[in-house]
C-alpha cells in the first residue's frame, strides 16, 4: 500500500505485489486455483530479489499451488505461507509502523478472530452433517435435491455431467433415468401411485409421470393434491416441515400442529430446502448445501425427535 503511493517504479511494482499477497491473505474463501494469481506478483518480486529471497518466492509459489504435487505439501496450511510472504516482502513498509500500534493491532485481531471462530464453530455444530445421515452421493453427481418419497422408494433430481436426471433409490440400489431433455422437481402426490416431474426440452416444459410399477413414462397434468413446495405436513398430521429464512439462511423448521411449538431441523451458515416426509411420519428427507458449494446440495435423512436441536418459536425473529 505504501509502495503503491510511491512515485518510484520499482517501489510501485513491489507495492503492487505486496498488496496482491495481502488481498489473498485476507480472502475468506480461496480455492486451490486462486494462488495461480500470485504468478505476476512473484515475477515482479523476483526482479530485485536476493538469492535467499528468490528461493523463498519460488518455493512458496510451488507450495501454494501444491494441488499439482503429491504428498504432505497439499495439506500444509497455506495461510502460513501467505503470511510469511506478506511479512517477508512487506518488512520495509511494516517498519514505518509503531511497535505499540502493531502489537495492539495483533491483539485486537486475535481477540476478534477468537470470538468469530467460536461463533462459526457453534453454527457449524448445527449443520445437518453433524447430526444426520447423508443419502448416498455417487461420484460424478454435482447436486441432489427435490426428494419425493413413495412406497416404491426415494426419487430425487440429480445433476450429472450430462444434465439433470431422475434418480430412484430403492431396495438398496440406485437407478438413474435420463430423458431427451432435463428432468426437474419430482413430486409424489401420494405414497401410492406415480411420480410427477417436469421435463424441459427445447425451451418447452411438460409435466410427466413415472410409474414405478410399470416403469412407464407419460405426459399428464399435475394433480391438485401435489405437494406445495417449501411446506409439507407429515402423513399423521402432527408435524409441518417448512422452509424459513427468518433466522438467516434458508433452513428447515418443524411445527407441532397441536402445540404450535417450533423447532429447527437444520442449522448452520448454509441453506437447506425441499423437505419430504417418509411414510412413518418420523423421518424427514431434505436437501442441504452445508459443507458444499452454495446451491450445490445433497440429501440428508433426519429422524425425529430432534431434541438436540430444539428451539422454541420465540427463536424465530418476528415471532411473538
Short mmCIF file of N, CA and C in Angstrom, two decimals, residues 191 233-239 277-283:
data_model
loop_
_atom_site.label_atom_id
_atom_site.label_comp_id
_atom_site.label_asym_id
_atom_site.label_seq_id
_atom_site.Cartn_x
_atom_site.Cartn_y
_atom_site.Cartn_z
N UNK A 191 -48.26 -41.62 -1.42
CA UNK A 191 -47.26 -42.67 -1.29
C UNK A 191 -47.49 -43.80 -2.28
N UNK A 233 -46.85 -31.37 5.27
CA UNK A 233 -47.39 -31.90 6.51
C UNK A 233 -47.11 -33.39 6.59
N UNK A 234 -46.79 -33.89 7.76
CA UNK A 234 -46.48 -35.30 7.93
C UNK A 234 -47.73 -36.14 7.68
N UNK A 235 -47.57 -37.39 7.26
CA UNK A 235 -48.74 -38.24 6.98
C UNK A 235 -49.70 -38.39 8.15
N UNK A 236 -49.18 -38.35 9.40
CA UNK A 236 -50.08 -38.46 10.55
C UNK A 236 -50.67 -37.13 10.98
N UNK A 237 -50.29 -36.04 10.27
CA UNK A 237 -50.86 -34.73 10.53
C UNK A 237 -50.31 -34.02 11.76
N UNK A 238 -49.27 -34.56 12.40
CA UNK A 238 -48.77 -33.98 13.65
C UNK A 238 -47.68 -32.94 13.45
N UNK A 239 -47.03 -32.95 12.30
CA UNK A 239 -45.91 -32.04 12.07
C UNK A 239 -46.04 -31.35 10.71
N UNK A 277 -41.53 -35.95 3.72
CA UNK A 277 -41.73 -36.92 4.79
C UNK A 277 -41.72 -38.35 4.26
N UNK A 278 -41.16 -39.25 5.07
CA UNK A 278 -41.35 -40.66 4.80
C UNK A 278 -42.67 -41.09 5.44
N UNK A 279 -43.14 -42.27 5.09
CA UNK A 279 -44.49 -42.68 5.45
C UNK A 279 -44.67 -42.86 6.95
N UNK A 280 -43.57 -43.06 7.71
CA UNK A 280 -43.69 -43.27 9.15
C UNK A 280 -43.93 -41.99 9.94
N UNK A 281 -43.87 -40.83 9.27
CA UNK A 281 -44.06 -39.51 9.90
C UNK A 281 -42.99 -39.20 10.94
N UNK A 282 -41.94 -39.99 10.99
CA UNK A 282 -40.85 -39.76 11.93
C UNK A 282 -39.53 -39.50 11.23
N UNK A 283 -39.54 -39.53 9.92
CA UNK A 283 -38.31 -39.35 9.15
C UNK A 283 -38.52 -38.29 8.09
#
